[in-house]
PDB file of C-alpha atoms in Angstrom:
ATOM      1  CA  LYS A   1      -7.149   6.397  13.696  1.00  0.00           C
ATOM      2  CA  ALA A   2      -3.629   6.475  12.309  1.00  0.00           C
ATOM      3  CA  GLY A   3      -3.024   4.636   9.057  1.00  0.00           C
ATOM      4  CA  VAL A   4      -0.232   2.260   8.102  1.00  0.00           C
ATOM      5  CA  THR A   5       3.166   3.898   8.512  1.00  0.00           C
ATOM      6  CA  GLN A   6       6.213   2.845   6.527  1.00  0.00           C
ATOM      7  CA  THR A   7       9.757   4.046   7.045  1.00  0.00           C
ATOM      8  CA  PRO A   8      11.855   5.209   5.409  1.00  0.00           C
ATOM      9  CA  ARG A   9      10.000   6.685   2.414  1.00  0.00           C
ATOM     10  CA  TYR A  10      13.048   6.597   0.159  1.00  0.00           C
ATOM     11  CA  LEU A  11      16.237   4.548   0.145  1.00  0.00           C
ATOM     12  CA  ILE A  12      19.204   4.424  -2.188  1.00  0.00           C
ATOM     13  CA  LYS A  13      21.473   1.414  -1.829  1.00  0.00           C
ATOM     14  CA  THR A  14      24.350  -0.126  -3.737  1.00  0.00           C
ATOM     15  CA  ARG A  15      24.246  -3.587  -5.287  1.00  0.00           C
ATOM     16  CA  GLY A  16      25.357  -6.214  -2.761  1.00  0.00           C
ATOM     17  CA  GLN A  17      24.239  -4.271   0.302  1.00  0.00           C
ATOM     18  CA  GLN A  18      21.320  -5.227   2.504  1.00  0.00           C
ATOM     19  CA  VAL A  19      18.323  -3.168   3.580  1.00  0.00           C
ATOM     20  CA  THR A  20      15.640  -3.268   6.297  1.00  0.00           C
ATOM     21  CA  LEU A  21      12.236  -1.677   5.845  1.00  0.00           C
ATOM     22  CA  SER A  22       9.792  -1.004   8.666  1.00  0.00           C
ATOM     23  CA  CYS A  23       6.005  -1.037   8.906  1.00  0.00           C
ATOM     24  CA  SER A  24       3.634  -0.033  11.692  1.00  0.00           C
ATOM     25  CA  PRO A  25       0.110  -1.354  11.057  1.00  0.00           C
ATOM     26  CA  ILE A  26      -3.199   0.229  11.983  1.00  0.00           C
ATOM     27  CA  SER A  27      -3.832  -0.156  15.698  1.00  0.00           C
ATOM     28  CA  GLY A  28      -5.621  -3.450  16.373  1.00  0.00           C
ATOM     29  CA  HIS A  29      -4.648  -5.058  13.069  1.00  0.00           C
ATOM     30  CA  ARG A  30      -2.709  -8.267  13.591  1.00  0.00           C
ATOM     31  CA  SER A  31      -2.140  -9.218   9.950  1.00  0.00           C
ATOM     32  CA  VAL A  32       0.641  -7.509   7.994  1.00  0.00           C
ATOM     33  CA  SER A  33       1.389  -8.217   4.337  1.00  0.00           C
ATOM     34  CA  TRP A  34       4.237  -7.016   2.140  1.00  0.00           C
ATOM     35  CA  TYR A  35       4.086  -6.379  -1.607  1.00  0.00           C
ATOM     36  CA  GLN A  36       6.608  -5.359  -4.227  1.00  0.00           C
ATOM     37  CA  GLN A  37       5.334  -3.021  -6.941  1.00  0.00           C
ATOM     38  CA  THR A  38       7.155  -2.417 -10.224  1.00  0.00           C
ATOM     39  CA  PRO A  39       5.876  -0.927 -13.490  1.00  0.00           C
ATOM     40  CA  GLY A  40       6.344  -4.196 -15.352  1.00  0.00           C
ATOM     41  CA  GLN A  41       5.075  -6.721 -12.770  1.00  0.00           C
ATOM     42  CA  GLY A  42       2.449  -4.798 -10.842  1.00  0.00           C
ATOM     43  CA  LEU A  43       1.807  -5.756  -7.221  1.00  0.00           C
ATOM     44  CA  GLN A  44       3.594  -8.969  -6.277  1.00  0.00           C
ATOM     45  CA  PHE A  45       2.935 -10.641  -2.930  1.00  0.00           C
ATOM     46  CA  LEU A  46       5.989 -11.162  -0.736  1.00  0.00           C
ATOM     47  CA  PHE A  47       4.687 -12.551   2.559  1.00  0.00           C
ATOM     48  CA  GLU A  48       2.051 -12.227   5.249  1.00  0.00           C
ATOM     49  CA  TYR A  49       2.492 -12.303   9.012  1.00  0.00           C
ATOM     50  CA  PHE A  50      -0.158 -12.859  11.635  1.00  0.00           C
ATOM     51  CA  SER A  51       0.561 -12.827  15.366  1.00  0.00           C
ATOM     52  CA  GLU A  52       4.337 -13.056  14.748  1.00  0.00           C
ATOM     53  CA  THR A  53       4.001 -16.109  12.447  1.00  0.00           C
ATOM     54  CA  GLN A  54       4.527 -16.159   8.710  1.00  0.00           C
ATOM     55  CA  ARG A  55       1.195 -17.333   7.356  1.00  0.00           C
ATOM     56  CA  ASN A  56       1.870 -17.123   3.634  1.00  0.00           C
ATOM     57  CA  LYS A  57       4.785 -16.563   1.290  1.00  0.00           C
ATOM     58  CA  GLY A  58       5.086 -15.490  -2.325  1.00  0.00           C
ATOM     59  CA  ASN A  59       7.523 -16.642  -4.982  1.00  0.00           C
ATOM     60  CA  PHE A  60      10.554 -14.575  -4.056  1.00  0.00           C
ATOM     61  CA  PRO A  61      14.098 -15.782  -3.383  1.00  0.00           C
ATOM     62  CA  GLY A  62      15.349 -16.374   0.140  1.00  0.00           C
ATOM     63  CA  ARG A  63      17.131 -13.005   0.066  1.00  0.00           C
ATOM     64  CA  PHE A  64      13.763 -11.540   0.979  1.00  0.00           C
ATOM     65  CA  SER A  65      12.739 -12.157   4.562  1.00  0.00           C
ATOM     66  CA  GLY A  66      10.507 -10.630   7.149  1.00  0.00           C
ATOM     67  CA  ARG A  67       9.371 -10.778  10.709  1.00  0.00           C
ATOM     68  CA  GLN A  68       6.638  -9.464  12.947  1.00  0.00           C
ATOM     69  CA  PHE A  69       6.952  -8.337  16.538  1.00  0.00           C
ATOM     70  CA  SER A  70       4.572  -8.817  19.433  1.00  0.00           C
ATOM     71  CA  ASN A  71       3.158  -5.303  18.912  1.00  0.00           C
ATOM     72  CA  SER A  72       2.312  -6.291  15.273  1.00  0.00           C
ATOM     73  CA  ARG A  73       4.978  -4.011  13.826  1.00  0.00           C
ATOM     74  CA  SER A  74       6.800  -5.697  10.964  1.00  0.00           C
ATOM     75  CA  GLU A  75      10.120  -5.471   9.181  1.00  0.00           C
ATOM     76  CA  MET A  76      11.290  -6.878   5.906  1.00  0.00           C
ATOM     77  CA  ASN A  77      14.901  -7.420   4.963  1.00  0.00           C
ATOM     78  CA  VAL A  78      16.524  -7.807   1.581  1.00  0.00           C
ATOM     79  CA  SER A  79      20.087  -9.088   1.531  1.00  0.00           C
ATOM     80  CA  THR A  80      22.627  -8.965  -1.281  1.00  0.00           C
ATOM     81  CA  LEU A  81      20.677  -6.360  -3.210  1.00  0.00           C
ATOM     82  CA  GLU A  82      20.387  -6.637  -6.980  1.00  0.00           C
ATOM     83  CA  LEU A  83      19.505  -3.932  -9.502  1.00  0.00           C
ATOM     84  CA  GLY A  84      16.179  -5.686 -10.118  1.00  0.00           C
ATOM     85  CA  ASP A  85      15.164  -5.161  -6.508  1.00  0.00           C
ATOM     86  CA  SER A  86      14.518  -1.489  -7.256  1.00  0.00           C
ATOM     87  CA  ALA A  87      10.803  -1.065  -6.587  1.00  0.00           C
ATOM     88  CA  LEU A  88       8.135   0.404  -4.359  1.00  0.00           C
ATOM     89  CA  TYR A  89       7.700  -1.848  -1.321  1.00  0.00           C
ATOM     90  CA  LEU A  90       4.250  -1.658   0.178  1.00  0.00           C
ATOM     91  CA  CYS A  91       3.067  -2.830   3.554  1.00  0.00           C
ATOM     92  CA  ALA A  92      -0.601  -3.453   4.276  1.00  0.00           C
ATOM     93  CA  SER A  93      -2.505  -4.417   7.395  1.00  0.00           C
ATOM     94  CA  SER A  94      -5.910  -5.950   7.999  1.00  0.00           C
ATOM     95  CA  SER A  95      -7.964  -7.031  10.970  1.00  0.00           C
ATOM     96  CA  ASP A  96      -8.584 -10.520   9.601  1.00  0.00           C
ATOM     97  CA  ARG A  97      -8.333 -12.541   6.391  1.00  0.00           C
ATOM     98  CA  ALA A  98     -11.697 -11.624   4.915  1.00  0.00           C
ATOM     99  CA  SER A  99     -11.153  -7.921   5.506  1.00  0.00           C
ATOM    100  CA  PRO A 100      -9.606  -5.553   2.966  1.00  0.00           C
ATOM    101  CA  LEU A 101      -5.952  -4.591   3.138  1.00  0.00           C
ATOM    102  CA  HIS A 102      -5.060  -1.044   4.137  1.00  0.00           C
ATOM    103  CA  PHE A 103      -1.802   0.129   2.608  1.00  0.00           C
ATOM    104  CA  GLY A 104       0.933   2.488   3.657  1.00  0.00           C
ATOM    105  CA  ASN A 105       2.535   4.848   1.136  1.00  0.00           C
ATOM    106  CA  GLY A 106       5.476   2.517   0.667  1.00  0.00           C
ATOM    107  CA  THR A 107       9.244   2.685   0.660  1.00  0.00           C
ATOM    108  CA  ARG A 108      10.834   3.538  -2.688  1.00  0.00           C
ATOM    109  CA  LEU A 109      14.043   1.504  -2.934  1.00  0.00           C
ATOM    110  CA  THR A 110      16.589   2.320  -5.605  1.00  0.00           C
ATOM    111  CA  VAL A 111      19.552  -0.026  -6.080  1.00  0.00           C
ATOM    112  CA  THR A 112      22.502   1.382  -8.010  1.00  0.00           C
TER     113      THR A 112
ATOM    114  CA  GLU B   1      -4.434 -21.261 -11.231  1.00  0.00           C
ATOM    115  CA  ASP B   2      -6.098 -18.191  -9.699  1.00  0.00           C
ATOM    116  CA  GLN B   3      -5.941 -15.178 -12.029  1.00  0.00           C
ATOM    117  CA  VAL B   4      -7.144 -11.591 -12.238  1.00  0.00           C
ATOM    118  CA  THR B   5      -7.233  -9.605 -15.488  1.00  0.00           C
ATOM    119  CA  GLN B   6      -8.126  -5.931 -15.756  1.00  0.00           C
ATOM    120  CA  SER B   7      -9.122  -4.056 -18.895  1.00  0.00           C
ATOM    121  CA  PRO B   8      -8.508  -1.714 -20.457  1.00  0.00           C
ATOM    122  CA  GLU B   9      -4.899  -1.105 -19.473  1.00  0.00           C
ATOM    123  CA  ALA B  10      -5.416   2.642 -19.896  1.00  0.00           C
ATOM    124  CA  LEU B  11      -8.469   4.817 -20.466  1.00  0.00           C
ATOM    125  CA  ARG B  12      -8.686   8.487 -21.329  1.00  0.00           C
ATOM    126  CA  LEU B  13     -12.043  10.216 -20.887  1.00  0.00           C
ATOM    127  CA  GLN B  14     -13.375  13.706 -21.175  1.00  0.00           C
ATOM    128  CA  GLU B  15     -14.733  15.237 -17.988  1.00  0.00           C
ATOM    129  CA  GLY B  16     -18.366  14.115 -17.624  1.00  0.00           C
ATOM    130  CA  GLU B  17     -17.962  11.122 -19.954  1.00  0.00           C
ATOM    131  CA  SER B  18     -19.117   8.016 -18.075  1.00  0.00           C
ATOM    132  CA  SER B  19     -17.465   4.625 -18.576  1.00  0.00           C
ATOM    133  CA  SER B  20     -16.692   1.267 -16.946  1.00  0.00           C
ATOM    134  CA  LEU B  21     -13.562  -0.618 -15.961  1.00  0.00           C
ATOM    135  CA  ASN B  22     -13.523  -4.393 -16.069  1.00  0.00           C
ATOM    136  CA  CYS B  23     -11.984  -6.971 -13.731  1.00  0.00           C
ATOM    137  CA  SER B  24     -12.241 -10.624 -14.835  1.00  0.00           C
ATOM    138  CA  TYR B  25     -11.231 -13.336 -12.426  1.00  0.00           C
ATOM    139  CA  THR B  26     -10.675 -17.079 -12.407  1.00  0.00           C
ATOM    140  CA  VAL B  27     -10.573 -18.569  -8.930  1.00  0.00           C
ATOM    141  CA  SER B  28     -11.551 -21.855  -7.341  1.00  0.00           C
ATOM    142  CA  GLY B  29     -13.902 -19.973  -5.050  1.00  0.00           C
ATOM    143  CA  LEU B  30     -14.240 -16.305  -4.136  1.00  0.00           C
ATOM    144  CA  ARG B  31     -14.050 -15.060  -0.563  1.00  0.00           C
ATOM    145  CA  GLY B  32     -14.083 -11.430  -1.636  1.00  0.00           C
ATOM    146  CA  LEU B  33     -13.217  -8.939  -4.362  1.00  0.00           C
ATOM    147  CA  PHE B  34     -11.665  -5.554  -3.595  1.00  0.00           C
ATOM    148  CA  TRP B  35     -11.308  -2.328  -5.552  1.00  0.00           C
ATOM    149  CA  TYR B  36      -8.522   0.160  -4.839  1.00  0.00           C
ATOM    150  CA  ARG B  37      -7.480   3.530  -6.158  1.00  0.00           C
ATOM    151  CA  GLN B  38      -3.776   4.390  -6.400  1.00  0.00           C
ATOM    152  CA  ASP B  39      -2.341   7.849  -6.992  1.00  0.00           C
ATOM    153  CA  PRO B  40       1.264   8.263  -8.201  1.00  0.00           C
ATOM    154  CA  GLY B  41       3.823   7.818  -5.416  1.00  0.00           C
ATOM    155  CA  LYS B  42       1.222   6.603  -2.922  1.00  0.00           C
ATOM    156  CA  GLY B  43      -0.089   3.282  -1.671  1.00  0.00           C
ATOM    157  CA  PRO B  44      -3.411   1.883  -2.890  1.00  0.00           C
ATOM    158  CA  GLU B  45      -6.470   3.352  -1.185  1.00  0.00           C
ATOM    159  CA  PHE B  46      -9.313   0.946  -0.386  1.00  0.00           C
ATOM    160  CA  LEU B  47     -12.620   1.680  -2.149  1.00  0.00           C
ATOM    161  CA  PHE B  48     -14.995  -1.316  -2.013  1.00  0.00           C
ATOM    162  CA  THR B  49     -15.393  -4.938  -0.987  1.00  0.00           C
ATOM    163  CA  LEU B  50     -17.834  -7.246  -2.802  1.00  0.00           C
ATOM    164  CA  TYR B  51     -18.558 -10.744  -1.539  1.00  0.00           C
ATOM    165  CA  SER B  52     -21.283 -12.307  -3.685  1.00  0.00           C
ATOM    166  CA  ALA B  53     -22.665 -12.132  -7.215  1.00  0.00           C
ATOM    167  CA  GLY B  54     -25.294  -9.451  -7.602  1.00  0.00           C
ATOM    168  CA  GLU B  55     -23.818  -7.247  -4.915  1.00  0.00           C
ATOM    169  CA  GLU B  56     -23.325  -3.531  -5.648  1.00  0.00           C
ATOM    170  CA  LYS B  57     -21.537  -0.778  -3.716  1.00  0.00           C
ATOM    171  CA  GLU B  58     -21.520   2.972  -4.403  1.00  0.00           C
ATOM    172  CA  LYS B  59     -19.356   5.888  -3.355  1.00  0.00           C
ATOM    173  CA  GLU B  60     -19.776   9.317  -4.929  1.00  0.00           C
ATOM    174  CA  ARG B  61     -19.280   8.882  -8.694  1.00  0.00           C
ATOM    175  CA  LEU B  62     -18.148   5.249  -8.397  1.00  0.00           C
ATOM    176  CA  LYS B  63     -20.255   2.091  -8.400  1.00  0.00           C
ATOM    177  CA  ALA B  64     -18.852  -1.437  -8.198  1.00  0.00           C
ATOM    178  CA  THR B  65     -20.789  -4.515  -9.286  1.00  0.00           C
ATOM    179  CA  LEU B  66     -20.004  -8.234  -9.133  1.00  0.00           C
ATOM    180  CA  THR B  67     -20.969 -11.289 -11.192  1.00  0.00           C
ATOM    181  CA  LYS B  68     -19.663 -14.849 -10.929  1.00  0.00           C
ATOM    182  CA  LYS B  69     -16.818 -14.140 -13.352  1.00  0.00           C
ATOM    183  CA  GLU B  70     -16.174 -10.409 -13.327  1.00  0.00           C
ATOM    184  CA  SER B  71     -16.573  -7.094 -11.609  1.00  0.00           C
ATOM    185  CA  PHE B  72     -17.174  -3.659 -13.070  1.00  0.00           C
ATOM    186  CA  LEU B  73     -16.256  -0.277 -11.698  1.00  0.00           C
ATOM    187  CA  HIS B  74     -18.651   2.240 -13.217  1.00  0.00           C
ATOM    188  CA  ILE B  75     -17.591   5.886 -13.198  1.00  0.00           C
ATOM    189  CA  THR B  76     -20.422   8.374 -13.711  1.00  0.00           C
ATOM    190  CA  ALA B  77     -19.687  11.927 -14.893  1.00  0.00           C
ATOM    191  CA  PRO B  78     -16.012  11.742 -13.865  1.00  0.00           C
ATOM    192  CA  LYS B  79     -13.947  14.750 -12.839  1.00  0.00           C
ATOM    193  CA  PRO B  80     -10.189  15.330 -13.336  1.00  0.00           C
ATOM    194  CA  GLU B  81      -9.591  14.395  -9.683  1.00  0.00           C
ATOM    195  CA  ASP B  82     -10.810  10.871 -10.469  1.00  0.00           C
ATOM    196  CA  SER B  83      -7.639  10.360 -12.515  1.00  0.00           C
ATOM    197  CA  ALA B  84      -5.675   7.491 -10.929  1.00  0.00           C
ATOM    198  CA  THR B  85      -4.852   3.823 -11.365  1.00  0.00           C
ATOM    199  CA  TYR B  86      -7.684   1.542 -10.285  1.00  0.00           C
ATOM    200  CA  LEU B  87      -6.720  -1.880  -8.981  1.00  0.00           C
ATOM    201  CA  CYS B  88      -8.880  -4.945  -8.557  1.00  0.00           C
ATOM    202  CA  ALA B  89      -7.915  -7.744  -6.165  1.00  0.00           C
ATOM    203  CA  VAL B  90      -9.452 -11.112  -5.349  1.00  0.00           C
ATOM    204  CA  TYR B  91      -9.206 -13.231  -2.256  1.00  0.00           C
ATOM    205  CA  PRO B  92      -9.769 -16.846  -3.285  1.00  0.00           C
ATOM    206  CA  TYR B  93     -10.649 -19.929  -1.303  1.00  0.00           C
ATOM    207  CA  SER B  94      -7.638 -22.225  -1.487  1.00  0.00           C
ATOM    208  CA  SER B  95      -5.238 -23.947   0.862  1.00  0.00           C
ATOM    209  CA  ALA B  96      -2.638 -21.229   0.251  1.00  0.00           C
ATOM    210  CA  SER B  97      -4.994 -18.338  -0.245  1.00  0.00           C
ATOM    211  CA  LYS B  98      -3.545 -14.892  -0.637  1.00  0.00           C
ATOM    212  CA  ILE B  99      -4.930 -11.735  -2.161  1.00  0.00           C
ATOM    213  CA  ILE B 100      -4.125 -11.490  -5.866  1.00  0.00           C
ATOM    214  CA  PHE B 101      -3.995  -8.124  -7.625  1.00  0.00           C
ATOM    215  CA  GLY B 102      -4.710  -7.285 -11.233  1.00  0.00           C
ATOM    216  CA  SER B 103      -2.325  -5.050 -13.146  1.00  0.00           C
ATOM    217  CA  GLY B 104      -4.676  -2.071 -12.946  1.00  0.00           C
ATOM    218  CA  THR B 105      -6.369   0.428 -15.254  1.00  0.00           C
ATOM    219  CA  ARG B 106      -4.779   3.868 -15.608  1.00  0.00           C
ATOM    220  CA  LEU B 107      -7.644   6.340 -15.842  1.00  0.00           C
ATOM    221  CA  SER B 108      -7.086   9.872 -17.097  1.00  0.00           C
ATOM    222  CA  ILE B 109      -9.864  12.468 -17.100  1.00  0.00           C
ATOM    223  CA  ARG B 110      -9.343  15.539 -19.294  1.00  0.00           C
ATOM    224  CA  PRO B 111     -10.994  18.827 -18.221  1.00  0.00           C
TER     225      PRO B 111
END
């Protein structure tokens, strides 16, 4: 069974630009969550989607948004990038709420 | 407010030297507690789920236990390949429940 796939693995963007990250969950998993990981803050929850609906949202500004498609694939978008957005962005999928999250290897975003 | 605290922040052991990592949590109610292992440059890898106090799970040199306020990850006779960051996460009962991660314990095993 294929794991969670995130693309691209690395991105370098300039301040003020926008970026879109992609996530393909494990087959059959309908819940997709996004996390931001930085050395200082650890894993911070961004949002969760289930069956194309945002079910939960973390404390991030509106520049961070996401969506989920009918095939459960998900994208997250960050507009007007800031230097502080440099981080590892992790996507995770699960079969239901009580089940553990299974993570991809993330997208490393560097904002210069 | 729901919180998860892991200790120690970092731990260096000699190969074969057993020890334990701690995960303390404060939640209104616990649906489940998860342990993950994360290697540099990779996403967290799922290890265990614990649902109720008294529960224990084992995998190779690792054993996870759960009480009403904390969880321990016991590492018996560790090897250098066990070096990684170990993350604890809790899934609380609340109207806006989401999985909350601790900041992790960086474990280093010297040969």
